[in-house]
Short mmCIF file of C-alpha atoms and ligand atoms in Angstrom, two decimals:
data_model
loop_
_atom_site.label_atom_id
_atom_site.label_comp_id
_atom_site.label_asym_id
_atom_site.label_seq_id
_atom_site.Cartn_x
_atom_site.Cartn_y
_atom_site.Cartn_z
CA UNK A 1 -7.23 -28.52 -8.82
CA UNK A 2 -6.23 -31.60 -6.80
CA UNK A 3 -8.08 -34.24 -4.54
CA UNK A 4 -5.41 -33.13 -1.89
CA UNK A 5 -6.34 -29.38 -2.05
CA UNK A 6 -8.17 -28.51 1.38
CA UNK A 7 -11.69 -26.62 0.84
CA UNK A 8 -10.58 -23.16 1.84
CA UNK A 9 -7.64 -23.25 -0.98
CA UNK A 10 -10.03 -24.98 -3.75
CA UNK A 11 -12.35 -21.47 -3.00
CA UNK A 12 -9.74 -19.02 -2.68
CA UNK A 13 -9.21 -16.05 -5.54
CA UNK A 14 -5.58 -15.12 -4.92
CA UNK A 15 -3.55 -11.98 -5.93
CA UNK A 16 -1.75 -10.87 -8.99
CA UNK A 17 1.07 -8.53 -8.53
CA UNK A 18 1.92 -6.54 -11.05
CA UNK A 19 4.56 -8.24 -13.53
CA UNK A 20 8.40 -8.00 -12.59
CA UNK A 21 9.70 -9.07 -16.15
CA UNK A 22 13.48 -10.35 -16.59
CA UNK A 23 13.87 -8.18 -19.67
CA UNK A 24 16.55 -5.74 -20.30
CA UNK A 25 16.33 -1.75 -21.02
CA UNK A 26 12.61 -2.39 -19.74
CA UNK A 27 11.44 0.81 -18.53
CA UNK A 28 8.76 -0.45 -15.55
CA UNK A 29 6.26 1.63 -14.92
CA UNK A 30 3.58 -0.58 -12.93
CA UNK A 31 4.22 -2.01 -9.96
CA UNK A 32 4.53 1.74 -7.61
CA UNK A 33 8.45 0.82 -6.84
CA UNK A 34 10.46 3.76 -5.78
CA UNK A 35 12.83 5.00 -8.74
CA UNK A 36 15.84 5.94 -6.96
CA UNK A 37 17.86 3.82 -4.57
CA UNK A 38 17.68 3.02 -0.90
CA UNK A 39 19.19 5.13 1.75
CA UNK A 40 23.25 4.39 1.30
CA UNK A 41 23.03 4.04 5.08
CA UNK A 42 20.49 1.23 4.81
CA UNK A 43 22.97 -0.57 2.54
CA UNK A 44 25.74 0.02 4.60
CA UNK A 45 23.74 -1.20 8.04
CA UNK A 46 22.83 -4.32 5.90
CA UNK A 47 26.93 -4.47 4.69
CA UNK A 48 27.60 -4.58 7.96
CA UNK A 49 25.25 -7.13 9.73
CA UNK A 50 26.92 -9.24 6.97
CA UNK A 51 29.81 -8.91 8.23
CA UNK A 52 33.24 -10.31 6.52
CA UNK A 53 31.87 -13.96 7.25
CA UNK A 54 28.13 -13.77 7.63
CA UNK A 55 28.59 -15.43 10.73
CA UNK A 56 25.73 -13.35 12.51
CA UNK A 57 23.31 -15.35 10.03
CA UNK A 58 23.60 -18.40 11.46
CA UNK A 59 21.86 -16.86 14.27
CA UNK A 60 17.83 -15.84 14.46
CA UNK A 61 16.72 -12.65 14.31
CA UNK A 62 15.24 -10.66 17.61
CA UNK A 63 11.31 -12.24 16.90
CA UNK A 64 10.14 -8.84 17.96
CA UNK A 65 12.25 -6.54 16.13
CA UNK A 66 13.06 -3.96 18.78
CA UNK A 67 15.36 -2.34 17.53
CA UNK A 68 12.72 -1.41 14.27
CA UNK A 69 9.86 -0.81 16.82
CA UNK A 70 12.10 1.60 18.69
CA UNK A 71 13.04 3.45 15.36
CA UNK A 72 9.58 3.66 14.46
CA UNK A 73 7.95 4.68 17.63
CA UNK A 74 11.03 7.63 17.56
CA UNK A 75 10.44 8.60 14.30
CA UNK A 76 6.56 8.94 15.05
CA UNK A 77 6.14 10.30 18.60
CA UNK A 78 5.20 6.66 19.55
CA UNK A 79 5.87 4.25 22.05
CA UNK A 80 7.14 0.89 20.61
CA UNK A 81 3.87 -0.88 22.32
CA UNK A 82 2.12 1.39 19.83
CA UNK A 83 4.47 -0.45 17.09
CA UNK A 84 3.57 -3.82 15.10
CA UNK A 85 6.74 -4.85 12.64
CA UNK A 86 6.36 -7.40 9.62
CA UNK A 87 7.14 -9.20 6.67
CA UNK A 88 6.27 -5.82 4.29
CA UNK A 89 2.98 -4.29 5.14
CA UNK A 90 1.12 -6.99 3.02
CA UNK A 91 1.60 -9.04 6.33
CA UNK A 92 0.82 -6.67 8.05
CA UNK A 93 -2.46 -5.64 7.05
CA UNK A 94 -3.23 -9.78 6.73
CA UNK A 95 -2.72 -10.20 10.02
CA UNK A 96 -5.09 -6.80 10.65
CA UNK A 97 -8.02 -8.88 8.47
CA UNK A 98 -7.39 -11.67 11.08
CA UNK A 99 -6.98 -10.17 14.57
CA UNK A 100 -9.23 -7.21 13.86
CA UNK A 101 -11.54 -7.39 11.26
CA UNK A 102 -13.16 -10.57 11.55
CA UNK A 103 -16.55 -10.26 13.08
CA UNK A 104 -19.84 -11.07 12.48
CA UNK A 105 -20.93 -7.73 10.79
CA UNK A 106 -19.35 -7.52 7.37
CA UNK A 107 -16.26 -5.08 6.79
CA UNK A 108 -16.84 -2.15 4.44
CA UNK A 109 -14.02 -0.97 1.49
CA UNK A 110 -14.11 1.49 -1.29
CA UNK A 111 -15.34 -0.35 -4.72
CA UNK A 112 -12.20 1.11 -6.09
CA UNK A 113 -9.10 -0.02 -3.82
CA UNK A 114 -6.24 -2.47 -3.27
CA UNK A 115 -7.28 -5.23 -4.41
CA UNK A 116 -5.34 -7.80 -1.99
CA UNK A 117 -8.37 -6.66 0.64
CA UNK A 118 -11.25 -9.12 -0.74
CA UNK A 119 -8.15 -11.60 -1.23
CA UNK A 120 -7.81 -11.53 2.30
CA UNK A 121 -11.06 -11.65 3.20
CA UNK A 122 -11.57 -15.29 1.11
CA UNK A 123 -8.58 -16.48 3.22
CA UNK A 124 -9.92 -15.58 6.79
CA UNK A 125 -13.23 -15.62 5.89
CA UNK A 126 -14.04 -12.84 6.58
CA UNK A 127 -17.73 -11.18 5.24
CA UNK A 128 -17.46 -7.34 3.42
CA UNK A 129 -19.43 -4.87 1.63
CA UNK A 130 -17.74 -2.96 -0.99
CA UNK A 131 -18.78 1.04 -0.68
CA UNK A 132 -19.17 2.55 -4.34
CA UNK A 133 -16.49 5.57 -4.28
CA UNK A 134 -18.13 8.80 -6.09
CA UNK A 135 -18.56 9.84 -9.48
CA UNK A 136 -14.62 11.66 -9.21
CA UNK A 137 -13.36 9.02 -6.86
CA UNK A 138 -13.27 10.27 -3.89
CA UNK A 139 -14.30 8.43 -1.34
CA UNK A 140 -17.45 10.43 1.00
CA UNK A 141 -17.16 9.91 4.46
CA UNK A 142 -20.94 9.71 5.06
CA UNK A 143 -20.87 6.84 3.49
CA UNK A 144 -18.86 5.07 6.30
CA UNK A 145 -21.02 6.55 9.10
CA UNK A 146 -24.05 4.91 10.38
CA UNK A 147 -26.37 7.50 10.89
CA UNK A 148 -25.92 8.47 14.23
CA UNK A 149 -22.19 9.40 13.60
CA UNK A 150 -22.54 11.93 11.24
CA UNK A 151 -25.54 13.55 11.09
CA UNK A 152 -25.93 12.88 6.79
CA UNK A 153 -24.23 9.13 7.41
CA UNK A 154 -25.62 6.87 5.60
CA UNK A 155 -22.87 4.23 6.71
CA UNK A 156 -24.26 0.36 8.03
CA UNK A 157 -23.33 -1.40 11.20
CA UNK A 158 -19.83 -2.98 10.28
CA UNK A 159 -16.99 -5.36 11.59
CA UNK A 160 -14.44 -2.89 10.50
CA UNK A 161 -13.26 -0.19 7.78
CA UNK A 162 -10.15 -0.57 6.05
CA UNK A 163 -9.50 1.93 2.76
CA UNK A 164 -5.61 3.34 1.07
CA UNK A 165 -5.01 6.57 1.67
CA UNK A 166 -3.98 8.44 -0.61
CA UNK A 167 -6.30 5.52 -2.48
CA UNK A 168 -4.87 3.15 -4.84
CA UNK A 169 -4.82 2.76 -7.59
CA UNK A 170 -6.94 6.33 -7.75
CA UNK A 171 -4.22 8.33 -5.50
CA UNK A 172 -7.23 10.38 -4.13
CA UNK A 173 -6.75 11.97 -0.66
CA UNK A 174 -9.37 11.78 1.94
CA UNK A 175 -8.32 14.65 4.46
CA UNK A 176 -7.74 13.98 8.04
CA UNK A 177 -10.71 15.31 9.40
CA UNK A 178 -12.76 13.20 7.57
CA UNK A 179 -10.58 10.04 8.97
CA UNK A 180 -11.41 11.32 12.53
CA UNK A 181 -15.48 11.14 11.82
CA UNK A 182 -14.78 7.98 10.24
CA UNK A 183 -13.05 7.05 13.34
CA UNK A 184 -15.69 8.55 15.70
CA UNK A 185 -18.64 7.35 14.12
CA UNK A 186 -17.99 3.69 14.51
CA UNK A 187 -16.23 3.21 18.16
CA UNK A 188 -17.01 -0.52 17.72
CA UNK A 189 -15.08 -0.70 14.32
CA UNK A 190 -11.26 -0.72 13.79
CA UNK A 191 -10.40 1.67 10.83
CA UNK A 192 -7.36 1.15 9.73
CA UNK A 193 -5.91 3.69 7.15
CA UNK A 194 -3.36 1.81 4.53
CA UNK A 195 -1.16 4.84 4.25
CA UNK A 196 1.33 2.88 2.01
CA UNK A 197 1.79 6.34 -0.54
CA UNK A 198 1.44 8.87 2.38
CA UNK A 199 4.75 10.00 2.04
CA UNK A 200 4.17 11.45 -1.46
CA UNK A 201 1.79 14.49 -0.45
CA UNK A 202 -0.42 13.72 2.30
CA UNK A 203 -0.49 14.40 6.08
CA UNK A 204 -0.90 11.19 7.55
CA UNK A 205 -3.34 9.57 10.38
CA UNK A 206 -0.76 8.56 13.08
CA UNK A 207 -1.65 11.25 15.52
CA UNK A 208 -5.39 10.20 14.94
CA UNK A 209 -3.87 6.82 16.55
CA UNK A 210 -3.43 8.95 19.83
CA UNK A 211 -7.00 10.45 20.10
CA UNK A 212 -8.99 7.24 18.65
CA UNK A 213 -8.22 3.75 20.31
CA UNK A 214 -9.84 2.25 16.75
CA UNK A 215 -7.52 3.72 14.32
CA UNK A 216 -4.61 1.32 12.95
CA UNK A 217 -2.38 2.97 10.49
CA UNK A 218 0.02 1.00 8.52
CA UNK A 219 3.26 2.02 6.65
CA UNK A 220 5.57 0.32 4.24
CA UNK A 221 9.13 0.95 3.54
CA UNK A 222 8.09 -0.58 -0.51
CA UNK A 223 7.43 2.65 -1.85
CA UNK A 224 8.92 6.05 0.06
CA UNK A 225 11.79 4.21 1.17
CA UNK A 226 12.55 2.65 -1.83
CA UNK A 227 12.90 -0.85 0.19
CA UNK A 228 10.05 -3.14 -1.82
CA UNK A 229 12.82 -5.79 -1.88
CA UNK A 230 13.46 -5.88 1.61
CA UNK A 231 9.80 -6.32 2.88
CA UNK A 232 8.89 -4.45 5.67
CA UNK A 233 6.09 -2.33 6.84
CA UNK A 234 4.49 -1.41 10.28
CA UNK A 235 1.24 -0.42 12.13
CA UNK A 236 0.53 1.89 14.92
CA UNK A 237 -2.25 2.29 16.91
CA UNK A 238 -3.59 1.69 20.68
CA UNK A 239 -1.34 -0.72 22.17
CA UNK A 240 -4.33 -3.25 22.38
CA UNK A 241 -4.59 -3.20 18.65
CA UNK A 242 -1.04 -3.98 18.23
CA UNK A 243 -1.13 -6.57 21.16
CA UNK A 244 -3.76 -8.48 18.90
CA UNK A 245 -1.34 -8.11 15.96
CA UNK A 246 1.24 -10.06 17.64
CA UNK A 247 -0.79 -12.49 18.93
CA UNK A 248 -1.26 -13.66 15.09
CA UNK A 249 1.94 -13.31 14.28
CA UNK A 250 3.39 -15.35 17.58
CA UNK A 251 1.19 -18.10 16.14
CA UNK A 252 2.14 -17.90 12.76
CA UNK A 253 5.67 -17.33 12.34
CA UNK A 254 8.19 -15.76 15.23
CA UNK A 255 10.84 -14.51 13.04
CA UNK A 256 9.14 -12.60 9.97
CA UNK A 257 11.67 -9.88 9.59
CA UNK A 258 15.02 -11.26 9.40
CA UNK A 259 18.55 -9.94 10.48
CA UNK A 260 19.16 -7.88 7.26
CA UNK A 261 15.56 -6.49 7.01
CA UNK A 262 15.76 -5.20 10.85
CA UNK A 263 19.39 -3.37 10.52
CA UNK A 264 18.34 -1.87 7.10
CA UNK A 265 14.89 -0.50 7.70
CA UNK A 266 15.97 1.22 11.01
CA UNK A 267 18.82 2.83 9.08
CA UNK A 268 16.34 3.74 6.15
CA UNK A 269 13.57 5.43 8.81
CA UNK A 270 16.41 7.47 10.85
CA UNK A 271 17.67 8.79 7.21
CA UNK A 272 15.38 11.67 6.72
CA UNK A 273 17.31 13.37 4.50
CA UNK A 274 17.74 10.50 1.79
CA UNK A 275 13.95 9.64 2.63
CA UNK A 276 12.62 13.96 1.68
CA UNK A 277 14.92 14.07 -1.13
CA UNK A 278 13.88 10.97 -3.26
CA UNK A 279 9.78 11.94 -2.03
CA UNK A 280 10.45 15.15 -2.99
CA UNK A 281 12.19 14.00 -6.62
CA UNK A 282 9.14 11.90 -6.70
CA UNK A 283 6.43 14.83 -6.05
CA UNK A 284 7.85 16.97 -9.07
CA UNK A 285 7.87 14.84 -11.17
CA UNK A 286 4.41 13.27 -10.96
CA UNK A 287 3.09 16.86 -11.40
CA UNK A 288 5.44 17.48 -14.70
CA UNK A 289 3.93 14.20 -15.99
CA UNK A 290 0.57 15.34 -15.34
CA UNK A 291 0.51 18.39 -17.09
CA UNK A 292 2.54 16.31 -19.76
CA UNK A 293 -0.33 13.59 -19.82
CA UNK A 294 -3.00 16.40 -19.91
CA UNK A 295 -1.68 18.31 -22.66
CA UNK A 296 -1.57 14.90 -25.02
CA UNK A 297 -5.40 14.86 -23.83
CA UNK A 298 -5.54 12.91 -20.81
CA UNK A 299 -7.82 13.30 -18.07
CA UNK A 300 -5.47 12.47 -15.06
CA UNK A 301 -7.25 12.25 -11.48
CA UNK A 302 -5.67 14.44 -8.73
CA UNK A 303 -2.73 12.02 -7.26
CA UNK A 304 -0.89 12.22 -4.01
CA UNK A 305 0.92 9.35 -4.57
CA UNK A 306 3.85 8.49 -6.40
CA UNK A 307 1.91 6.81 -9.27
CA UNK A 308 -0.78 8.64 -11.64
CA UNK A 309 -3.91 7.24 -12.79
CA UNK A 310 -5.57 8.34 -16.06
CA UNK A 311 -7.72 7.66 -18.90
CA UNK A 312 -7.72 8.69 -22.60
CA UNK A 313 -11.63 10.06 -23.72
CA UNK A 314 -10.50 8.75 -27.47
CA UNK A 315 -8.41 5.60 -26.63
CA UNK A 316 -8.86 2.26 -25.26
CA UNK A 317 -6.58 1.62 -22.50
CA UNK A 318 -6.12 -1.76 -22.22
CA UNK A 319 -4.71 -0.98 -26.11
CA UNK A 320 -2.40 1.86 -25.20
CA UNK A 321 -1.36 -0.37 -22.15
CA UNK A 322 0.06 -2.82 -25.16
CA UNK A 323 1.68 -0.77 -27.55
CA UNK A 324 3.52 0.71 -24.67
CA UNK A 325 4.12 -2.42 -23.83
CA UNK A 326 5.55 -3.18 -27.55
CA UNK A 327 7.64 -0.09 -26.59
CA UNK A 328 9.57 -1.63 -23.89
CA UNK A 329 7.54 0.39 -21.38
CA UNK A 330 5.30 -1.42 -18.87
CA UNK A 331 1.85 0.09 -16.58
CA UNK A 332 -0.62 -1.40 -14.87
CA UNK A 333 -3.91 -1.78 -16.09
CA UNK A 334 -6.76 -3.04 -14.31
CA UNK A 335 -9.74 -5.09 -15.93
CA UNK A 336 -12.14 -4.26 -13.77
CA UNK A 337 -15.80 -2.03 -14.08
CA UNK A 338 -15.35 1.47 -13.86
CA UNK A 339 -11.67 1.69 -14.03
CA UNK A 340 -10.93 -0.71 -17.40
CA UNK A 341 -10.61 2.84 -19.42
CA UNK A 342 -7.71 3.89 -17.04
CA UNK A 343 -4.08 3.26 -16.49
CA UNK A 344 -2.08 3.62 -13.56
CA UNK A 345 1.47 4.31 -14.11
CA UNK A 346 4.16 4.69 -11.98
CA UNK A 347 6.08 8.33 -11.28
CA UNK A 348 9.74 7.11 -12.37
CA UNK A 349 12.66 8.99 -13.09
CA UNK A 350 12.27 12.51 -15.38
CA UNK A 351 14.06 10.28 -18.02
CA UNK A 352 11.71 7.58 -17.62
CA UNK A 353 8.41 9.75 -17.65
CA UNK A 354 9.83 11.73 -20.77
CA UNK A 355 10.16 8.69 -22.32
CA UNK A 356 6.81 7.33 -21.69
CA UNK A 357 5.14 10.62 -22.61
CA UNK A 358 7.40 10.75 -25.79
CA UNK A 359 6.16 7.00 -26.84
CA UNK A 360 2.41 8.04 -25.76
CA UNK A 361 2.79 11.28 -28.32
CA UNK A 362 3.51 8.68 -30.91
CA UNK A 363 1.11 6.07 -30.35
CA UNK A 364 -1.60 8.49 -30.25
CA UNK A 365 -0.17 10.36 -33.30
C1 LIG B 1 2.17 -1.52 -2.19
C2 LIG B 1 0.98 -1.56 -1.27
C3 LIG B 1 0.99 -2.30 -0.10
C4 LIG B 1 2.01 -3.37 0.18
O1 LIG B 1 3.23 -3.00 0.44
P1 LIG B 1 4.34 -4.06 0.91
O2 LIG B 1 4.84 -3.43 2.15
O3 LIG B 1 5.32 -4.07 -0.19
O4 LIG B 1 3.71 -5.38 1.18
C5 LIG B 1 -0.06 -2.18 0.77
N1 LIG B 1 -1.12 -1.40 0.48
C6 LIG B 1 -1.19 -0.71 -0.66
C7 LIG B 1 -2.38 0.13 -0.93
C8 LIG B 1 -0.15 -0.79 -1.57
O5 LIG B 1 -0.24 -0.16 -2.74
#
């Protein structure tokens, strides 16, 4: 605390990422990064905007990212006025809290969700209700839908709906028809659908963007595309949403994805192969560690997303979160009510996930 600190920093709550140690042989398990390596033609598009003398750096970047809008709308069945770029979908989704969700009538968000939402909400100011997900986690669509949508709804007026899906850190599902009552229930609310694990198992909302002018989905290269270190995500939605988006971001900062983040992300979203094979790695893997983590006793809720979240009935977590820890092995674990019992680790490599299951076996032993 400072005399120089303005108000609005003195009151703000910021966010803690998960750790990124600088220890060796660590084998990190907590912060939902991709285990296998970006698309070699990402690398090589980067390689090459380098060039021998990085003389294209000493240049700025296209401020609207054209080229990436064009790749995305492509890849999507969009048009690029249907496509917001930025600085990882962290940006993204700030600038969504700013252009879109601020209203008079609070926004509504699971309990049990990412927890950078309220953090944006201190920053813009912006007013929310937290909606208590049910007893398995799932999150019931009613519950978004002022009566009048839905016939059960037992939704409120809001300024806006915003919710992960698959859900983090639960990795729940909500299926796409429920999205589209959300949607249709509350024409005077933006929904936007934080699809940051969608690649790992569910369908996702995009063509929802076509039929609703209130949905906003938003994607990140962090996690399917193995690209967390080159920051990028995207929206898409009704090309007023987006227009709104980039009226933020043209008074906040013209150039937030620079040379090497354009050339690599458009090379990562035309690789499809690269991008199905590591998701697909990814997919088996989670389930082998499930049935792993059930048979040492584990109740593990169903995940679609390239991390699992369980609890032990017998064992503390925030315990078995240390002596893994002790182990050179590293989750996330979240000290918050309802979920303080559970851990939510990252799918790695088979290796990795033997490992971890292997050190588990012990600990509990
Ligand atoms: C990882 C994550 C993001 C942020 O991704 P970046 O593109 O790396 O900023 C957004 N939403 C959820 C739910 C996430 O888990």
């Amino acid at each position: 605390m400072s005399r120089f600190w303005s108000q609005v920093v003195r009151d703000l709550t910021p966010y803690v990422p998960g750790e990124q140690p600088k220890i060796a042989n660590l084998i990190k398990l907590n912060t939902n990064e991709n285990p296998y390596p970006p698309s070699p033609k990402a690398l090589a598009a980067i390689q090459a905007e380098l060039g021998d003398d990085a003389a294209r750096l000493r240049l700025y970047p296209d401020p609207n990212a054209d080229l990436l809008k064009q790749a995305v709308a492509r890849r999507y069945g969009a048009t690029p006025d249907q496509v917001f770029v930025g600085n990882g979908s962290d940006e993204v989704l700030a600038h969504a809290f700013q252009a879109l969700l601020k209203h008079d009538a609070p926004i509504l968000f699971p309990d049990i969700s990412y927890s950078f939402y309220p953090v944006y909400c201190g920053l813009y100011g912006v007013d929310y209700r937290t909606v208590p997900l049910a007893d398995d986690f799932s999150i019931d669509p009613a519950d978004y839908c002022p009566s009048g949508g839905l016939p059960s709804g037992r939704g409120q007026p809001n300024g806006g709906i915003i919710f992960p899906n698959p859900n983090a850190p639960t990795g729940r599902l909500l299926a796409l028809d429920a999205i589209a009552d959300i949607a249709r229930a509350n024409p005077d609310s933006v929904v936007v659908v934080d699809e940051a694990y969608i690649d790992f198992g569910g369908t996702t909302a995009i063509p929802l963007t076509r039929r609703f002018d209130n949905v906003l989905v938003v994607h990140t290269l962090s996690k399917s595309r193995s690209l967390a270190g080159l920051r990028v995500g995207y929206a898409i939605g009704h090309p007023a949403l987006i227009e709104a988006l980039e009226r933020v971001k043209n008074s906040f900062n013209s150039y937030p994805l620079d040379r090497l983040a354009i050339v690599g992300a458009v090379a990562a979203i035309e690789d499809d192969d690269w991008f199905a094979a590591c998701c697909g790695k990814v997919v088996t893997t989670r389930d082998a560690l499930t049935a792993d983590l059930a048979s040492l006793g584990f109740e593990v809720l169903p995940s679609a997303a390239n991390f699992i979240f369980a609890r032990h009935p017998q064992r503390d977590a925030a315990e078995l979160a240390k002596a893994l820890r002790e182990r050179s092995i590293i989750v996330r674990h979240f000290k918050l009510p309802r979920i303080e019992q559970f851990l939510r680790i990252t799918v790695g490599t088979d290796v990795e996930c033997q490992a971890l299951v292997a050190e588990l076996r012990a600990i509990l032993a």
